[in-house]
PDB file of C-alpha atoms in Angstrom:
ATOM      1  CA  MET A   1      15.365 -12.123  -1.255  1.00  0.00           C
ATOM      2  CA  THR A   2      13.295 -14.052  -3.895  1.00  0.00           C
ATOM      3  CA  VAL A   3      10.101 -12.493  -2.427  1.00  0.00           C
ATOM      4  CA  LYS A   4      11.674  -8.908  -2.723  1.00  0.00           C
ATOM      5  CA  TRP A   5      12.516  -9.218  -6.156  1.00  0.00           C
ATOM      6  CA  THR A   6       9.252 -10.906  -7.175  1.00  0.00           C
ATOM      7  CA  THR A   7       7.147  -7.973  -5.565  1.00  0.00           C
ATOM      8  CA  LEU A   8       9.321  -5.321  -7.046  1.00  0.00           C
ATOM      9  CA  SER A   9       9.091  -7.017 -10.358  1.00  0.00           C
ATOM     10  CA  LEU A  10       5.290  -7.207 -10.072  1.00  0.00           C
ATOM     11  CA  VAL A  11       5.007  -3.550  -9.321  1.00  0.00           C
ATOM     12  CA  LEU A  12       7.150  -2.556 -12.059  1.00  0.00           C
ATOM     13  CA  ALA A  13       5.366  -4.465 -14.544  1.00  0.00           C
ATOM     14  CA  ILE A  14       1.975  -3.062 -13.504  1.00  0.00           C
ATOM     15  CA  PHE A  15       3.162   0.381 -13.788  1.00  0.00           C
ATOM     16  CA  SER A  16       4.584  -0.455 -17.148  1.00  0.00           C
ATOM     17  CA  ALA A  17       1.382  -1.727 -18.503  1.00  0.00           C
ATOM     18  CA  LEU A  18      -0.768   1.324 -17.442  1.00  0.00           C
ATOM     19  CA  PRO A  19      -1.161   2.294 -20.995  1.00  0.00           C
ATOM     20  CA  LEU A  20      -2.814  -0.994 -21.828  1.00  0.00           C
ATOM     21  CA  PHE A  21      -5.927  -0.287 -19.723  1.00  0.00           C
ATOM     22  CA  SER A  22      -8.984   1.719 -20.486  1.00  0.00           C
ATOM     23  CA  TRP A  23     -10.147   4.336 -18.022  1.00  0.00           C
ATOM     24  CA  ASN A  24     -13.718   4.111 -17.087  1.00  0.00           C
ATOM     25  CA  ALA A  25     -15.035   7.546 -16.389  1.00  0.00           C
ATOM     26  CA  ARG A  26     -17.130   6.728 -13.317  1.00  0.00           C
ATOM     27  CA  ALA A  27     -14.578   4.752 -11.407  1.00  0.00           C
ATOM     28  CA  GLN A  28     -11.950   7.413 -12.499  1.00  0.00           C
ATOM     29  CA  GLU A  29     -14.239  10.159 -10.926  1.00  0.00           C
ATOM     30  CA  GLN A  30     -14.608   8.368  -7.672  1.00  0.00           C
ATOM     31  CA  ALA A  31     -10.773   7.666  -7.746  1.00  0.00           C
ATOM     32  CA  GLU A  32      -9.884  11.452  -7.900  1.00  0.00           C
ATOM     33  CA  SER A  33     -11.511  12.092  -4.488  1.00  0.00           C
ATOM     34  CA  ASP A  34      -9.033  12.237  -1.481  1.00  0.00           C
ATOM     35  CA  LEU A  35      -9.331   9.314   0.690  1.00  0.00           C
ATOM     36  CA  LEU A  36      -8.789   8.439   4.217  1.00  0.00           C
ATOM     37  CA  SER A  37      -7.670   4.950   4.283  1.00  0.00           C
ATOM     38  CA  LEU A  38      -7.912   2.415   7.279  1.00  0.00           C
ATOM     39  CA  SER A  39      -6.602  -0.942   7.191  1.00  0.00           C
ATOM     40  CA  ILE A  40      -6.278  -3.944   9.589  1.00  0.00           C
ATOM     41  CA  GLY A  41      -3.679  -6.622   8.503  1.00  0.00           C
ATOM     42  CA  TYR A  42      -1.570  -9.738   9.283  1.00  0.00           C
ATOM     43  CA  PHE A  43       2.026  -8.648   9.764  1.00  0.00           C
ATOM     44  CA  ASP A  44       4.823 -11.168   8.942  1.00  0.00           C
ATOM     45  CA  ALA A  45       2.550 -13.500   7.280  1.00  0.00           C
ATOM     46  CA  GLY A  46       4.280 -16.884   6.523  1.00  0.00           C
ATOM     47  CA  ASP A  47       7.064 -16.232   9.036  1.00  0.00           C
ATOM     48  CA  ASN A  48       7.554 -16.564  12.859  1.00  0.00           C
ATOM     49  CA  GLN A  49       7.009 -13.151  14.294  1.00  0.00           C
ATOM     50  CA  ASN A  50       3.233 -12.570  13.372  1.00  0.00           C
ATOM     51  CA  ALA A  51       1.496  -9.512  14.668  1.00  0.00           C
ATOM     52  CA  LEU A  52      -1.639  -7.585  14.096  1.00  0.00           C
ATOM     53  CA  ASP A  53      -1.133  -4.638  11.629  1.00  0.00           C
ATOM     54  CA  ALA A  54      -3.083  -1.427  11.595  1.00  0.00           C
ATOM     55  CA  ARG A  55      -2.692   1.562   9.236  1.00  0.00           C
ATOM     56  CA  ILE A  56      -4.045   4.997   8.551  1.00  0.00           C
ATOM     57  CA  GLU A  57      -3.405   6.625   5.126  1.00  0.00           C
ATOM     58  CA  TYR A  58      -4.188   9.682   3.445  1.00  0.00           C
ATOM     59  CA  ARG A  59      -4.272   9.214  -0.534  1.00  0.00           C
ATOM     60  CA  TRP A  60      -4.518  12.195  -2.605  1.00  0.00           C
ATOM     61  CA  GLY A  61      -7.014  12.210  -5.563  1.00  0.00           C
ATOM     62  CA  ASP A  62      -5.167  14.582  -7.803  1.00  0.00           C
ATOM     63  CA  PRO A  63      -2.519  12.886  -9.789  1.00  0.00           C
ATOM     64  CA  LEU A  64       1.126  14.184  -9.985  1.00  0.00           C
ATOM     65  CA  VAL A  65       1.560  12.634 -13.401  1.00  0.00           C
ATOM     66  CA  TRP A  66      -1.218  10.896 -15.331  1.00  0.00           C
ATOM     67  CA  VAL A  67      -2.514   8.450 -12.570  1.00  0.00           C
ATOM     68  CA  VAL A  68       0.168   8.269 -10.140  1.00  0.00           C
ATOM     69  CA  LYS A  69      -0.692   9.864  -6.960  1.00  0.00           C
ATOM     70  CA  PRO A  70       0.980  10.607  -3.521  1.00  0.00           C
ATOM     71  CA  TRP A  71       0.030   9.069  -0.196  1.00  0.00           C
ATOM     72  CA  ALA A  72       1.259   9.373   3.407  1.00  0.00           C
ATOM     73  CA  GLY A  73       0.509   7.191   6.468  1.00  0.00           C
ATOM     74  CA  ALA A  74       1.557   5.522   9.715  1.00  0.00           C
ATOM     75  CA  GLU A  75       1.447   1.816  10.399  1.00  0.00           C
ATOM     76  CA  ILE A  76       1.504   0.160  13.923  1.00  0.00           C
ATOM     77  CA  THR A  77       1.582  -3.357  15.019  1.00  0.00           C
ATOM     78  CA  SER A  78       0.603  -5.290  18.101  1.00  0.00           C
ATOM     79  CA  ASP A  79       4.114  -5.802  18.962  1.00  0.00           C
ATOM     80  CA  GLY A  80       4.780  -2.222  19.221  1.00  0.00           C
ATOM     81  CA  ALA A  81       6.415  -1.600  15.753  1.00  0.00           C
ATOM     82  CA  ILE A  82       5.785   1.943  14.350  1.00  0.00           C
ATOM     83  CA  TYR A  83       6.295   3.040  10.605  1.00  0.00           C
ATOM     84  CA  GLY A  84       5.733   6.299   9.222  1.00  0.00           C
ATOM     85  CA  LEU A  85       5.966   6.386   5.564  1.00  0.00           C
ATOM     86  CA  GLY A  86       4.922   8.133   2.228  1.00  0.00           C
ATOM     87  CA  GLY A  87       5.114   7.159  -1.371  1.00  0.00           C
ATOM     88  CA  LEU A  88       3.237   6.883  -4.660  1.00  0.00           C
ATOM     89  CA  THR A  89       0.370   4.786  -5.939  1.00  0.00           C
ATOM     90  CA  ALA A  90      -1.510   4.318  -9.123  1.00  0.00           C
ATOM     91  CA  ASP A  91      -5.128   3.561  -9.756  1.00  0.00           C
ATOM     92  CA  ILE A  92      -5.415   1.033 -12.740  1.00  0.00           C
ATOM     93  CA  THR A  93      -9.216   0.972 -13.423  1.00  0.00           C
ATOM     94  CA  LEU A  94     -10.189  -2.559 -14.836  1.00  0.00           C
ATOM     95  CA  ASN A  95     -14.002  -1.746 -15.038  1.00  0.00           C
ATOM     96  CA  GLU A  96     -16.817   0.364 -13.367  1.00  0.00           C
ATOM     97  CA  ARG A  97     -16.081  -1.446  -9.905  1.00  0.00           C
ATOM     98  CA  TRP A  98     -12.599  -2.786  -9.869  1.00  0.00           C
ATOM     99  CA  THR A  99      -9.330  -1.205  -9.644  1.00  0.00           C
ATOM    100  CA  LEU A 100      -5.671  -2.424  -9.041  1.00  0.00           C
ATOM    101  CA  ALA A 101      -3.496  -0.111  -7.167  1.00  0.00           C
ATOM    102  CA  PRO A 102       0.392  -0.870  -7.293  1.00  0.00           C
ATOM    103  CA  GLY A 103       2.377   1.353  -4.820  1.00  0.00           C
ATOM    104  CA  ILE A 104       5.694   2.112  -3.443  1.00  0.00           C
ATOM    105  CA  GLY A 105       6.872   4.155  -0.391  1.00  0.00           C
ATOM    106  CA  GLY A 106       9.438   4.518   2.169  1.00  0.00           C
ATOM    107  CA  GLY A 107       9.956   5.932   5.720  1.00  0.00           C
ATOM    108  CA  LEU A 108      11.038   5.278   9.098  1.00  0.00           C
ATOM    109  CA  TYR A 109      10.573   1.989  10.971  1.00  0.00           C
ATOM    110  CA  ILE A 110      10.932   1.382  14.724  1.00  0.00           C
ATOM    111  CA  ASP A 111      10.682  -2.278  15.631  1.00  0.00           C
ATOM    112  CA  GLY A 112       9.439  -2.000  19.174  1.00  0.00           C
ATOM    113  CA  ASN A 113       9.078  -5.651  20.482  1.00  0.00           C
ATOM    114  CA  GLY A 114       8.506  -6.864  16.891  1.00  0.00           C
ATOM    115  CA  LYS A 115      10.595  -7.882  13.812  1.00  0.00           C
ATOM    116  CA  ASP A 116      13.960  -6.132  13.474  1.00  0.00           C
ATOM    117  CA  LEU A 117      14.071  -5.230   9.860  1.00  0.00           C
ATOM    118  CA  GLY A 118      17.696  -4.392  10.050  1.00  0.00           C
ATOM    119  CA  SER A 119      17.420  -0.613   9.568  1.00  0.00           C
ATOM    120  CA  VAL A 120      15.352   2.316  10.798  1.00  0.00           C
ATOM    121  CA  ILE A 121      14.895   3.176   6.864  1.00  0.00           C
ATOM    122  CA  ALA A 122      12.348   0.653   5.380  1.00  0.00           C
ATOM    123  CA  PHE A 123      10.696   0.617   1.892  1.00  0.00           C
ATOM    124  CA  ARG A 124       7.214  -0.841   1.157  1.00  0.00           C
ATOM    125  CA  SER A 125       5.804  -2.269  -2.147  1.00  0.00           C
ATOM    126  CA  GLN A 126       2.160  -3.198  -2.234  1.00  0.00           C
ATOM    127  CA  LEU A 127      -0.268  -4.523  -4.758  1.00  0.00           C
ATOM    128  CA  GLU A 128      -3.875  -3.818  -3.831  1.00  0.00           C
ATOM    129  CA  ALA A 129      -7.262  -4.913  -5.473  1.00  0.00           C
ATOM    130  CA  LEU A 130     -10.163  -2.296  -4.773  1.00  0.00           C
ATOM    131  CA  TYR A 131     -13.979  -2.595  -5.246  1.00  0.00           C
ATOM    132  CA  ALA A 132     -15.755   0.721  -5.562  1.00  0.00           C
ATOM    133  CA  LEU A 133     -19.100   1.194  -3.876  1.00  0.00           C
ATOM    134  CA  ASP A 134     -21.898   3.507  -5.213  1.00  0.00           C
ATOM    135  CA  ASN A 135     -21.253   6.107  -2.152  1.00  0.00           C
ATOM    136  CA  GLY A 136     -17.688   6.720  -3.050  1.00  0.00           C
ATOM    137  CA  GLN A 137     -16.038   4.198  -0.457  1.00  0.00           C
ATOM    138  CA  ARG A 138     -13.892   1.543  -1.583  1.00  0.00           C
ATOM    139  CA  LEU A 139     -12.829  -1.633  -0.026  1.00  0.00           C
ATOM    140  CA  GLY A 140      -9.577  -3.387  -0.737  1.00  0.00           C
ATOM    141  CA  ILE A 141      -7.341  -6.350  -0.163  1.00  0.00           C
ATOM    142  CA  ALA A 142      -3.617  -5.861  -0.376  1.00  0.00           C
ATOM    143  CA  ALA A 143      -0.377  -7.807  -0.206  1.00  0.00           C
ATOM    144  CA  SER A 144       2.789  -5.679   0.974  1.00  0.00           C
ATOM    145  CA  HIS A 145       6.388  -6.318   1.289  1.00  0.00           C
ATOM    146  CA  ILE A 146       8.370  -4.156   3.712  1.00  0.00           C
ATOM    147  CA  SER A 147      12.255  -4.367   3.838  1.00  0.00           C
ATOM    148  CA  ASN A 148      15.359  -2.096   4.024  1.00  0.00           C
ATOM    149  CA  ALA A 149      16.267  -3.125   0.314  1.00  0.00           C
ATOM    150  CA  GLY A 150      19.591  -4.127   1.298  1.00  0.00           C
ATOM    151  CA  ILE A 151      20.862  -0.895   2.978  1.00  0.00           C
ATOM    152  CA  GLY A 152      21.231  -2.726   6.476  1.00  0.00           C
ATOM    153  CA  SER A 153      23.659  -5.425   7.412  1.00  0.00           C
ATOM    154  CA  LYS A 154      20.556  -7.617   7.554  1.00  0.00           C
ATOM    155  CA  ASN A 155      17.455  -7.456   5.487  1.00  0.00           C
ATOM    156  CA  PRO A 156      14.856 -10.058   6.712  1.00  0.00           C
ATOM    157  CA  GLY A 157      11.949  -8.165   5.140  1.00  0.00           C
ATOM    158  CA  THR A 158       8.336  -9.137   5.981  1.00  0.00           C
ATOM    159  CA  GLU A 159       4.853  -9.650   4.215  1.00  0.00           C
ATOM    160  CA  VAL A 160       1.763  -8.118   5.315  1.00  0.00           C
ATOM    161  CA  LEU A 161      -1.736  -9.093   4.141  1.00  0.00           C
ATOM    162  CA  SER A 162      -4.251  -6.401   4.803  1.00  0.00           C
ATOM    163  CA  LEU A 163      -7.964  -5.322   4.418  1.00  0.00           C
ATOM    164  CA  TYR A 164      -8.558  -1.673   3.529  1.00  0.00           C
ATOM    165  CA  TRP A 165     -11.617   0.567   3.758  1.00  0.00           C
ATOM    166  CA  HIS A 166     -11.209   3.795   1.956  1.00  0.00           C
ATOM    167  CA  LEU A 167     -13.527   6.775   2.777  1.00  0.00           C
ATOM    168  CA  PRO A 168     -13.798   9.989   0.905  1.00  0.00           C
ATOM    169  CA  VAL A 169     -12.187  12.986   2.847  1.00  0.00           C
ATOM    170  CA  SER A 170     -15.088  15.121   1.768  1.00  0.00           C
ATOM    171  CA  TRP A 171     -17.392  13.113   4.311  1.00  0.00           C
ATOM    172  CA  PHE A 172     -15.518  14.633   7.163  1.00  0.00           C
TER     173      PHE A 172
END
């Protein structure tokens, strides 16, 4: 429960602080490309039902409002869990290379032989640090919290640590 509120508080604080950051033109230009995002991670980090986590996401480059952009994706684990979801993310450009990307989302979760999150409806909050390469690719490291936000009879939640590789869709 503490981790859920801590993660939510962190995401809200970062979204609230958006006006405090300056926007670098080069990094902003790179960030405006639609991205195909691939990720590999460690599901249920720090708990007892660890699994390999793999994700594929589509991140739109055009913001809905200011720097807030939509994304959609799918996540699977080595325990057979499947999670289809979508949400919003914001690129907070720190300098020419580094960006912070807080995000929130929700979708449908099927646990397979993995961790039961207490509901088929699950929500994800995430904070990602990204490094922009010269060719438009971005590399990232992310920490995520996935839970049912208390809508189920139980809400164990889970943490996921991930490495991301973002590729401009224009390459394909």
